[in-house]
Coordinates of C-alpha atoms in Angstrom, one line a residue:
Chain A
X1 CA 0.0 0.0 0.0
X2 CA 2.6 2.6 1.2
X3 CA 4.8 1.4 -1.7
X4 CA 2.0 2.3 -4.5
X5 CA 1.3 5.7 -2.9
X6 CA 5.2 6.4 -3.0
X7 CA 5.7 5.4 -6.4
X8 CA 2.6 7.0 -7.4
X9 CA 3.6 10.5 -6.0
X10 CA 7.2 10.2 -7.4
X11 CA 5.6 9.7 -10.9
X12 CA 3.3 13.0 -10.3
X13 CA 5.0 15.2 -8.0
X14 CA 7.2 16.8 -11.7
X15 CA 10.4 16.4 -10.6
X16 CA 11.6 17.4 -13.5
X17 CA 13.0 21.4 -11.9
X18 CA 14.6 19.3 -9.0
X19 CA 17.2 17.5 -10.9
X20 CA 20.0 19.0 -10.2
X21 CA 19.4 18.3 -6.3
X22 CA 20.1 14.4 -4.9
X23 CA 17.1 12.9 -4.0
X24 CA 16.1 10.0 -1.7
X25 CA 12.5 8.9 -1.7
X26 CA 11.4 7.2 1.8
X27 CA 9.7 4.2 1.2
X28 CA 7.7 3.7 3.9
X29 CA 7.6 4.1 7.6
X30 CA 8.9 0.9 8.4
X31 CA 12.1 0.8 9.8
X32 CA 15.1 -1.5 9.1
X33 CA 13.8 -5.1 9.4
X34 CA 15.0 -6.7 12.5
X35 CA 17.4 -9.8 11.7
X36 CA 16.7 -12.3 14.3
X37 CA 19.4 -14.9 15.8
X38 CA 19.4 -17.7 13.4
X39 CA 20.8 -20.4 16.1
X40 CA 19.0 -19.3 19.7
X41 CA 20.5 -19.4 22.7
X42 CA 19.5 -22.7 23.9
X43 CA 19.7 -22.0 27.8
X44 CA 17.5 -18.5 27.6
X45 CA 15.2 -19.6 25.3
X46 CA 14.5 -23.2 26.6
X47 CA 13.7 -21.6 30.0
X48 CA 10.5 -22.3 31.0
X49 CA 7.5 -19.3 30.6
X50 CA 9.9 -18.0 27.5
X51 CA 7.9 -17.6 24.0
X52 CA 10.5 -19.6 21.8
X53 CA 11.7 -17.4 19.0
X54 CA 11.1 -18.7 15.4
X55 CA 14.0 -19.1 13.0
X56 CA 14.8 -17.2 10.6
X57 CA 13.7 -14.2 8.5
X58 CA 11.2 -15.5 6.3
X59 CA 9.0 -17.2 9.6
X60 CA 9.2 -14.0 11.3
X61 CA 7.4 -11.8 9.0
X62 CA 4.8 -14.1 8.7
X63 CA 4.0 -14.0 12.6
X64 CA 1.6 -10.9 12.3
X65 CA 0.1 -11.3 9.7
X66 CA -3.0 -9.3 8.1
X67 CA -6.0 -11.7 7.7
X68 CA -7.5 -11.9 4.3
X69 CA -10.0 -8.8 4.3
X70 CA -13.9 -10.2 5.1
X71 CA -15.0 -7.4 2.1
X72 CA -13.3 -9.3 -0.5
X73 CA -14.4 -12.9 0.7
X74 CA -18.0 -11.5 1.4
X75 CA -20.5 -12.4 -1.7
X76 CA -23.4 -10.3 -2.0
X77 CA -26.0 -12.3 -0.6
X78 CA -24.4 -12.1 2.8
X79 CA -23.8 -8.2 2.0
X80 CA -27.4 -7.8 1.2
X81 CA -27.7 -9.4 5.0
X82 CA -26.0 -6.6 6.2
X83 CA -27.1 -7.2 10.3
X84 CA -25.4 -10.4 10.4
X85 CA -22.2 -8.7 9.2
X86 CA -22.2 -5.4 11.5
X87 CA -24.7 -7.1 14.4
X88 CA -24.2 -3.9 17.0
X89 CA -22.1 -0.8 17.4
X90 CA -18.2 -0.9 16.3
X91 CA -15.6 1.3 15.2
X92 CA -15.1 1.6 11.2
X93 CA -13.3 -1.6 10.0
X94 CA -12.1 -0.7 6.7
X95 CA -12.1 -4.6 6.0
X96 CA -15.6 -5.3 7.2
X97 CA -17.1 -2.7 4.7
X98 CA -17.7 -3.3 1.8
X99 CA -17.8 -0.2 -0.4
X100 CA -15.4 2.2 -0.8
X101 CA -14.6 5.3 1.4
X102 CA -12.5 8.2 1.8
X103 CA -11.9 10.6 4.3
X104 CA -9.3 13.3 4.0
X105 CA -9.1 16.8 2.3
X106 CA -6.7 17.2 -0.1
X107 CA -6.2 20.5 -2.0
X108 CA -3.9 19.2 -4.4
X109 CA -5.4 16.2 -6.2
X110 CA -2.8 15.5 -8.4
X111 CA 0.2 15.3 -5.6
X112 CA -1.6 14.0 -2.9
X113 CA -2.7 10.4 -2.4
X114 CA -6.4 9.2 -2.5
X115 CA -7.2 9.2 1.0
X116 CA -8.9 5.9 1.1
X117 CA -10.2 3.7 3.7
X118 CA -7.2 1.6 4.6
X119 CA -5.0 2.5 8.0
X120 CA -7.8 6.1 8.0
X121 CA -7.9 7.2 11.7
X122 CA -9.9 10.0 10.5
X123 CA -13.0 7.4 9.8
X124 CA -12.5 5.8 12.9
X125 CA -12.9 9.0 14.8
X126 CA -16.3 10.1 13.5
X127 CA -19.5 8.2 14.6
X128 CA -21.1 5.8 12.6
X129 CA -24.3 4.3 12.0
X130 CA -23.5 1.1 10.3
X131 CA -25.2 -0.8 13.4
X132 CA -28.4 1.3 12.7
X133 CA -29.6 1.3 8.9
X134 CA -33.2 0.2 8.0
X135 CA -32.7 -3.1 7.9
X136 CA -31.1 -3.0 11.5
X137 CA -34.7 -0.7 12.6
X138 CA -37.0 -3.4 10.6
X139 CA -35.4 -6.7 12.3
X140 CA -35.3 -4.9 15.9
X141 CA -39.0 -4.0 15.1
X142 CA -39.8 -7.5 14.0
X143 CA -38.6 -8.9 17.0
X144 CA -40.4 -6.9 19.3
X145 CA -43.7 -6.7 17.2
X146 CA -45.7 -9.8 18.5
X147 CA -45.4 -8.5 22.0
X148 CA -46.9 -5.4 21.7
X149 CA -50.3 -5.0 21.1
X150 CA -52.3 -1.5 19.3
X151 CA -53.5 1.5 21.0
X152 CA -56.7 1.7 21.4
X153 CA -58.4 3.8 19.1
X154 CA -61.1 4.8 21.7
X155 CA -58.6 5.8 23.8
X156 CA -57.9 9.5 23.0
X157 CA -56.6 12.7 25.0
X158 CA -60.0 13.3 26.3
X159 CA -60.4 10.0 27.9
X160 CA -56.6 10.4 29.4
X161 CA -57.1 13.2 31.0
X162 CA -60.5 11.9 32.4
X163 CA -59.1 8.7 33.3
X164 CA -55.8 9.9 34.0
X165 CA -56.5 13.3 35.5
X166 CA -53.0 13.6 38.2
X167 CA -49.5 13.9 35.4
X168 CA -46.1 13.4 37.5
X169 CA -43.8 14.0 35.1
X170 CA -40.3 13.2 36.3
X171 CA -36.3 13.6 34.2
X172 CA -33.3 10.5 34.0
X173 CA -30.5 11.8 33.1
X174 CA -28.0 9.9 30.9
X175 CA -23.9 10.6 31.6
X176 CA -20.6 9.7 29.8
X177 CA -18.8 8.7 33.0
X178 CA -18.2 6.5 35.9
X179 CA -20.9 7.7 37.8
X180 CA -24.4 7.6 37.5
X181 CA -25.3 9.5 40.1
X182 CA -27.4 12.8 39.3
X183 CA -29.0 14.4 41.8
X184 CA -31.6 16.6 39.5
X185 CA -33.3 13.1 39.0
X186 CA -35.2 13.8 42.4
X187 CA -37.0 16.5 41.2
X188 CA -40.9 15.9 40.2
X189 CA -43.6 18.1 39.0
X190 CA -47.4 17.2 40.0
X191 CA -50.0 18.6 37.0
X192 CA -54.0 18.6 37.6
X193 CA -56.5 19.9 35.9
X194 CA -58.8 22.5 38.1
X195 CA -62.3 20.3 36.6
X196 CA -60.9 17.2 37.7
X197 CA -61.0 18.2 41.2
X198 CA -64.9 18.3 42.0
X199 CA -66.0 21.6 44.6
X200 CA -69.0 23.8 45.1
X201 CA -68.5 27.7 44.1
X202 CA -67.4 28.5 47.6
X203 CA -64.8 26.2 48.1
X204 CA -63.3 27.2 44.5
X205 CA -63.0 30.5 45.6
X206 CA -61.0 29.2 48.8
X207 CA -58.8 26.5 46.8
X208 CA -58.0 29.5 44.7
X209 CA -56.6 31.7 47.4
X210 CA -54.6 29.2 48.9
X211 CA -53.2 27.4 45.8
X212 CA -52.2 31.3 44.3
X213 CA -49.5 30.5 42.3
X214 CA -49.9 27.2 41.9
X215 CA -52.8 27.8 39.7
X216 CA -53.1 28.8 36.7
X217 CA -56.7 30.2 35.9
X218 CA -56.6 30.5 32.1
X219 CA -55.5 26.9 31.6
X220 CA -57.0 25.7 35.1
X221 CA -54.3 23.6 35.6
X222 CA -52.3 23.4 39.4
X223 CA -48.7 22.4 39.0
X224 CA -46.6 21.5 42.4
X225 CA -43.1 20.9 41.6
X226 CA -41.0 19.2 44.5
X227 CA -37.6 18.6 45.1
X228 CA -37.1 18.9 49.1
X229 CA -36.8 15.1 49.4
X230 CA -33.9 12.5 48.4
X231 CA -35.6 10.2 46.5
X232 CA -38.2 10.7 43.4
X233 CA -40.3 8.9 45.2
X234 CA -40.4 10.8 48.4
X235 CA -41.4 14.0 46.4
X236 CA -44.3 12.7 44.7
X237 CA -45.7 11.0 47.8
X238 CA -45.0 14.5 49.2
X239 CA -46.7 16.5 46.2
X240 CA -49.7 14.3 46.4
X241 CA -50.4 14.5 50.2
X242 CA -49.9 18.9 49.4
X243 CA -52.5 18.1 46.7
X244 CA -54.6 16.4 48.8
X245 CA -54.1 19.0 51.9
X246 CA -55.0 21.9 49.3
X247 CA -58.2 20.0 48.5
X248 CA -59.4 19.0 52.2
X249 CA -58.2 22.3 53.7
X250 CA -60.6 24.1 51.1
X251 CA -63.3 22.3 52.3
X252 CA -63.2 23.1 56.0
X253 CA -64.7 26.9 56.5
X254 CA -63.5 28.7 59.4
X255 CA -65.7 31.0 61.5
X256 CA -64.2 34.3 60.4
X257 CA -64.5 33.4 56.7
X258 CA -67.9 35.0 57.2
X259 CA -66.7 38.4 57.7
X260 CA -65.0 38.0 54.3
X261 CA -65.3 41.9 52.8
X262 CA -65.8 42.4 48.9
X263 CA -61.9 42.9 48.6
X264 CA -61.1 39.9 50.2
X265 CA -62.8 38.1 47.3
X266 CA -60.5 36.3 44.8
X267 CA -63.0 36.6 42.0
X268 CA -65.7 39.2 41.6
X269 CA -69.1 38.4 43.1
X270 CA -71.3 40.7 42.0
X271 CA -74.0 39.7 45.1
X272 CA -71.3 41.0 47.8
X273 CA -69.7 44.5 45.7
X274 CA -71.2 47.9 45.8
X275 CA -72.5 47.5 42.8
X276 CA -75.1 45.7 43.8
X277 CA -76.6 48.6 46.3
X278 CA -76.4 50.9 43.5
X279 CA -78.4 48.9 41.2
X280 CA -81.6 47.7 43.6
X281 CA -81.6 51.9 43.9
X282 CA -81.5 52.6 40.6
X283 CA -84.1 50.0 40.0
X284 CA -86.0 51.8 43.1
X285 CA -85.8 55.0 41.6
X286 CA -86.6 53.9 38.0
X287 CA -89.0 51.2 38.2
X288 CA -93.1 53.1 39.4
X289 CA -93.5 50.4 41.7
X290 CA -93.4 51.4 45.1
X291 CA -91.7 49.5 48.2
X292 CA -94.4 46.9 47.3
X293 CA -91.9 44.4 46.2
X294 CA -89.0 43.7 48.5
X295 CA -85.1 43.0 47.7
X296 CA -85.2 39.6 47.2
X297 CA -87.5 39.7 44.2
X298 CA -85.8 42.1 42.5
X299 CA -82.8 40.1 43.1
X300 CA -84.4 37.5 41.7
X301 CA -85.5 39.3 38.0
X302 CA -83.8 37.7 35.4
X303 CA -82.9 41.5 34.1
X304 CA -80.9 41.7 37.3
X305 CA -79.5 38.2 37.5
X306 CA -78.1 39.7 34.0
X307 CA -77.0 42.3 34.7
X308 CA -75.3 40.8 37.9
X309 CA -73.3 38.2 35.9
X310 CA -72.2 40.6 33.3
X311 CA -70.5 42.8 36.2
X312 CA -68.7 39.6 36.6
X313 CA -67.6 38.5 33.4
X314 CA -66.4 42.2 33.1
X315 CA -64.2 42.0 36.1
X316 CA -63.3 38.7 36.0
X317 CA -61.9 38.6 32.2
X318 CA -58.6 37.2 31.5
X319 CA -56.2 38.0 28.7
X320 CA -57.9 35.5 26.3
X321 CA -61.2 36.7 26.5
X322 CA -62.5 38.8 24.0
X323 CA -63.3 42.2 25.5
X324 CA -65.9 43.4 22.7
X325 CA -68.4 40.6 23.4
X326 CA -68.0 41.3 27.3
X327 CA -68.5 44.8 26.8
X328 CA -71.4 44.2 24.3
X329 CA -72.8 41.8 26.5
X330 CA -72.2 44.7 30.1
X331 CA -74.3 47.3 27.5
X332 CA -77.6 45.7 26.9
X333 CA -77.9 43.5 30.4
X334 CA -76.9 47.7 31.3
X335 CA -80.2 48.8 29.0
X336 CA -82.0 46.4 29.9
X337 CA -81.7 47.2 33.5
X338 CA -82.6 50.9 32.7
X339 CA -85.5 49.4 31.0
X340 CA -84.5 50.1 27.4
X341 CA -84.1 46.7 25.2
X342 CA -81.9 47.7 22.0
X343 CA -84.6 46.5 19.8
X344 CA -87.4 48.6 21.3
X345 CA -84.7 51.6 20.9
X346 CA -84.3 50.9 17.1
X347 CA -88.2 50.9 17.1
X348 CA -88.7 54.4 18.8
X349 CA -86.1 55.7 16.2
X350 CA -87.9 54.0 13.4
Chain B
X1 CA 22.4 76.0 37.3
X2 CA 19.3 73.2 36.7
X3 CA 19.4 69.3 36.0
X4 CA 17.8 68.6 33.1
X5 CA 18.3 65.5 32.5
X6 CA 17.6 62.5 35.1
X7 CA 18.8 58.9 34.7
X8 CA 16.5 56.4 36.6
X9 CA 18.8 53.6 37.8
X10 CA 16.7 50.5 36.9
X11 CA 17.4 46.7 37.4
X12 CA 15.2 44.7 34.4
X13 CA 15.5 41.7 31.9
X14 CA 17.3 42.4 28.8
X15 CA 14.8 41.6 25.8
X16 CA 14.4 41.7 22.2
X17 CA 11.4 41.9 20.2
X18 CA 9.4 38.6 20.3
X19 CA 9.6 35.9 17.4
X20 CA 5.4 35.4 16.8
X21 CA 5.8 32.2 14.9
X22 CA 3.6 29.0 15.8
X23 CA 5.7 26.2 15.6
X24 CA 3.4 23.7 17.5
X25 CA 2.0 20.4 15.9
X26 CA 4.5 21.2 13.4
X27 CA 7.2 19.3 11.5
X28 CA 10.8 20.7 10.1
X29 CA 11.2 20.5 6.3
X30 CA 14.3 18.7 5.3
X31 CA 16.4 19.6 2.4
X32 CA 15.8 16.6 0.9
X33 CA 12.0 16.0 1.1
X34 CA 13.3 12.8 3.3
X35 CA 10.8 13.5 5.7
X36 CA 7.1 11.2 5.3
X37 CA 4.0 12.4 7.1
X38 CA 0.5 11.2 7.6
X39 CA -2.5 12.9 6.9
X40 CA -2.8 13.5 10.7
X41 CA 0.7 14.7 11.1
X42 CA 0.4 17.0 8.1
X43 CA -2.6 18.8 9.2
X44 CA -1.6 21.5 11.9
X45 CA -3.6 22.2 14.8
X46 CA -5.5 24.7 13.5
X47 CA -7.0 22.2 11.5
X48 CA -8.6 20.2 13.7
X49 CA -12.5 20.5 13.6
X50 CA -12.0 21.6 9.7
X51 CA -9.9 18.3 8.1
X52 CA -9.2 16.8 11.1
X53 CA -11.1 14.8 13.7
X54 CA -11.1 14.9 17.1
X55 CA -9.0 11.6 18.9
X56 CA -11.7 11.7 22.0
X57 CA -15.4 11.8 22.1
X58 CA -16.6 12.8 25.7
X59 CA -19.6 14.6 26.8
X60 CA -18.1 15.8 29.9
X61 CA -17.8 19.5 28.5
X62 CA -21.3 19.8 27.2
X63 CA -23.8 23.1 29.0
X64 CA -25.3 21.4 31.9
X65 CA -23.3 18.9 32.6
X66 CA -22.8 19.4 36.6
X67 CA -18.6 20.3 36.7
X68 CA -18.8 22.0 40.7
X69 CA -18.8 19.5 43.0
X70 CA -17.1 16.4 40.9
X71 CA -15.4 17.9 38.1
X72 CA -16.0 15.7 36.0
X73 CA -14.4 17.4 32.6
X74 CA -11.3 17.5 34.7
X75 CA -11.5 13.7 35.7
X76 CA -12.1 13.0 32.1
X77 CA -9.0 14.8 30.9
X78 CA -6.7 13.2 33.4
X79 CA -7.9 9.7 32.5
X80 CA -7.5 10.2 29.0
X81 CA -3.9 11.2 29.8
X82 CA -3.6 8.2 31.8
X83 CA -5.0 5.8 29.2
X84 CA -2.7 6.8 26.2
X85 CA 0.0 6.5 28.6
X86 CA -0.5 3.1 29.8
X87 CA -1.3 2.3 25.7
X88 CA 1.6 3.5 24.6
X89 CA 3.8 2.1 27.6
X90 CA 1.8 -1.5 26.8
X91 CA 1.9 -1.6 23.3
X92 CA 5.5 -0.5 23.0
X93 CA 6.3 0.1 19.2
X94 CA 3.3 -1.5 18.3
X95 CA 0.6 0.9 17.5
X96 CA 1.1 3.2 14.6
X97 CA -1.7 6.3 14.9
X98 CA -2.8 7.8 18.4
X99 CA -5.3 5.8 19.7
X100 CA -9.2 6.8 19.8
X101 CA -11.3 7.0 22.8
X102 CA -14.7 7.3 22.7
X103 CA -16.8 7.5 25.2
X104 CA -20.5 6.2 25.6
X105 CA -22.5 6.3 28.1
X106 CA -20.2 4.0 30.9
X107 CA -18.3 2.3 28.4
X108 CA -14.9 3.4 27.4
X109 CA -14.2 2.2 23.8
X110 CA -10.4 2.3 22.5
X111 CA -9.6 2.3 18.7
X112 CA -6.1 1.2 18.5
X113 CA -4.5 0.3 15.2
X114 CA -1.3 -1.9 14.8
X115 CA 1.6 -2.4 12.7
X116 CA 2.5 -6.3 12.4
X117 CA 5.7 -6.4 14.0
X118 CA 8.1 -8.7 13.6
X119 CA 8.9 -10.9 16.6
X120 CA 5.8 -11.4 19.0
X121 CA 3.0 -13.4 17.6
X122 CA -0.9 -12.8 17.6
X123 CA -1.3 -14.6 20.9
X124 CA 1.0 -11.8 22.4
X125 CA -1.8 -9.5 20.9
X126 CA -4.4 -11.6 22.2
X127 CA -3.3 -11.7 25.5
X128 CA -2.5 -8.0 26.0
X129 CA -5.5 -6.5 24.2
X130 CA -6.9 -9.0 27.5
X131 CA -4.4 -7.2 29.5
X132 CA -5.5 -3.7 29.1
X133 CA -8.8 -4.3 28.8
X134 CA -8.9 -5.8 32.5
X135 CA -6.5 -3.3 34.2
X136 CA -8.0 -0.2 32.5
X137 CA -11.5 -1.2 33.7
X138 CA -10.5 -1.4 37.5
X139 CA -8.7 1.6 37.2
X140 CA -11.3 4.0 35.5
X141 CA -14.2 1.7 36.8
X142 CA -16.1 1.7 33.9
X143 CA -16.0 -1.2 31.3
X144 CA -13.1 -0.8 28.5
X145 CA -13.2 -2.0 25.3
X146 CA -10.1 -2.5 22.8
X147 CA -10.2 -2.5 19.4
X148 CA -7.7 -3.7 17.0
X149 CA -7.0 -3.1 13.2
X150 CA -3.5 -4.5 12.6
X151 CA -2.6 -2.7 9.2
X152 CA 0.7 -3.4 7.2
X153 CA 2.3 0.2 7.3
X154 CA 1.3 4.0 8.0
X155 CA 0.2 5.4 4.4
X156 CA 2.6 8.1 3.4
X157 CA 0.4 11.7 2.6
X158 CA 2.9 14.6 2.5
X159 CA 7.0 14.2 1.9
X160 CA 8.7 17.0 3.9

């Protein structure tokens, strides 16, 4: 090999301006042979645990030597096999593949050598996915195919998250090194969805001041993320009995939750803000009928009720709500109140 | 009648004006082009990442990987250090380009390539590829894998 690339070069590199200079060409790297002792020494070599050296030149060069390359043996058919041949992951064996490679920049074609597949440290160095080609996917997949059975169709997010309603999700880490230890693979995070967790009005309004953070009220969904314990499973027995302490704790009202003020109020309730004295006067004051009916049945008109859950929308709007249907909807349950309907205005007009 | 002139005694190193020249990774001409390189050896350092590869693949340098309280990148540099000394100290004269490590997951993979020497025979090959393989895996505590390509000669790229 090095002896074709030398003769090769010396043929192409134009010597022909260099002539008057002596040249010696280096053959190859080898160095000088190394003549063994025809006739051994019979006491060293006979000692026992020795490796007894071979006579002769000839014998001695043939003690290493390079096995017929598998490329040049291997017919097609067992190419076309090609996981038998390359079965898992190994460095590029120039005499295992069977097509030709190279690897190597060279800027000057015609003086430098083909850099070709042969003794190429540069192949060796890059990854390669011999182990992995289709064929290596479709016989892995074959083999693991009569265990596994179809998802079922019926069986889509909806049902997950009914079925499924508490996510823990959970990170492994993978390393280059001797240890395996990683200390980030404690940390858990707990995901709920707010419907899953059944509770009357009042108790929503309560989960939702203590959870504060913890939920988020456009996507109602409660994450708890723990990493305070040692193990992975520690933290998500720990997030699960929080969960469950949120819930219960909801539940049980306290005597001074009665004296809660308008302003304490995590969402707006229409039936407890000033808004609500101003409209049963209004209503006083517009309406002819006199002291005859009492508060509760106004409270009880559906133009009221309205107008009431319109207040709320209003206040209670997030950033994905579309503020032109709220404020349409906050101007006729606010007409309506007055006792002008839209479509009785557009009448008068007419 | 006024000094105008003052000499400041000083005591400093005598220097001339640096030589910026790189000379690492770099090999002499010779008058007489008697000099053979490899494609490795021809390639200069500044090279590496454009026509040259990299000899070890670790993931101990990567964003994230936690370097405060083991230091790992640090443990990975001195066993690579160790490695290609015990290499070159166990396969004395045998191996012909610098050996590759890779590194996967816990396993520590070595490309080594080999001239066929004269003298030893394959079961000398045998029994130290064993050899390494057995002390390097106590010693890094991961498991080591060797592998050989025993190739005639180093091809010659570049006469210097």
């Amino acid at each position: 090999m090095a002896h074709f690339i030398t003769s090769r070069l010396a043929s192409v590199c134009g010597l022909n301006g260099l002539q008057s200079r002596k040249i010696t060409y280096v053959k190859s790297f080898a160095p000088r042979p190394f003549i063994k002792r025809l006739k051994p020494k019979k006491k060293f070599d006979d000692a026992p645990g020795r490796l007894k050296t071979e006579v002769g030149l000839m014998n001695a060069r043939k003690q290493i030597k390079a096995r017929y390359p598998r490329e040049r043996k291997i017919s097609d058919q067992q190419a076309i096999n090609w996981p038998d041949v390359w079965p898992g992951w190994a460095p590029f064996r120039a005499t295992t593949v069977p097509f030709p490679v190279r690897m190597g920049m060279r800027r000057q074609r015609l003086r430098l050598p083909n850099p070709v597949k042969y003794a190429n440290p540069e192949l060796v160095k890059l990854p390669n996915f011999l182990h992995l080609t289709p064929k290596h996917v479709e016989t892995h997949c074959d083999a693991i195919k009569h265990f596994c059975t179809p998802w079922p169709d019926s069986f889509d997010d909806v049902d997950c998250g009914h079925y499924f309603p508490v996510q823990v999700t959970s990170t492994d880490y993978v390393f280059a090194g001797s240890s395996i230890k990683r200390p980030e693979a404690r940390k858990i995070t707990l995901q709920i969805n707010l419907k899953a967790l059944k509770m009357p009005d009042e108790t929503k309004q309560k989960f939702y001041t203590l959870a504060g953070e913890l939920l988020n009220r456009d996507t109602g969904i409660i994450t708890i993320q723990v990493d305070r314990c040692p193990t992975r499973k520690q933290n998500t027995d720990y997030a699960l009995y929080l969960l469950t302490a949120l819930y219960s704790e909801s539940f049980t009202a306290e005597d001074w939750e009665s004296n809660l003020t308008y302003k304490d109020m995590v969402d707006h309730d229409w039936k407890v803000s000033p808004s609500k004295g101003s409209v049963l006067r209004v209503i006083k004051a517009v309406s002819k009928e006199v002291d005859s009916t009492t508060e509760d049945d106004l409270l009880q008109r559906k133009v009221v009720i309205d107008y009431g859950k319109a207040v709320d929308n209003l206040f209670n709007a997030s950033k994905d709500t579309d503020m032109d249907e709220v404020m349409d909807n906050y101007r006729t349950a606010a007409l309506e109140l007055m006792g002008y309907s839209l479509s009785r205005r557009k009448a008068i007009k007419k | 009648m006024l000094i105008t002139q003052v000499s400041l005694v000083r005591r400093s190193l005598s220097t001339s004006v640096p030589r910026c020249k790189k000379v690492s990774g770099r090999f002499r001409t010779t008058k007489n082009r008697s000099r053979a390189l490899t494609y490795e050896m021809a390639k200069k350092p500044s090279d590496i990442g454009v026509s040259k590869g990299w000899n070890i693949s670790q993931t101990s340098a990567l964003e994230g990987e936690r370097n405060e309280e083991s230091g790992t990148t640090a443990r990975a540099l001195f066993e690579e250090l160790f490695v290609r000394n015990f290499l070159q100290g166990t396969w004395h004269q045998m191996h012909v380009f610098t050996p590759v490590i890779k590194r996967r997951l816990n396993q520590v993979h070595i490309c080594l390539f080999l001239r066929s020497v004269h003298g030893p025979n394959i079961n000398v090959v045998y029994f130290l590829t064993g050899y390494t393989e057995q002390m390097l895996s106590y010693i890094l505590k991961c498991p080591v894998k060797l592998y050989v390509q025993i190739i005639k000669d180093r091809p010659v790229y570049k006469l210097i």
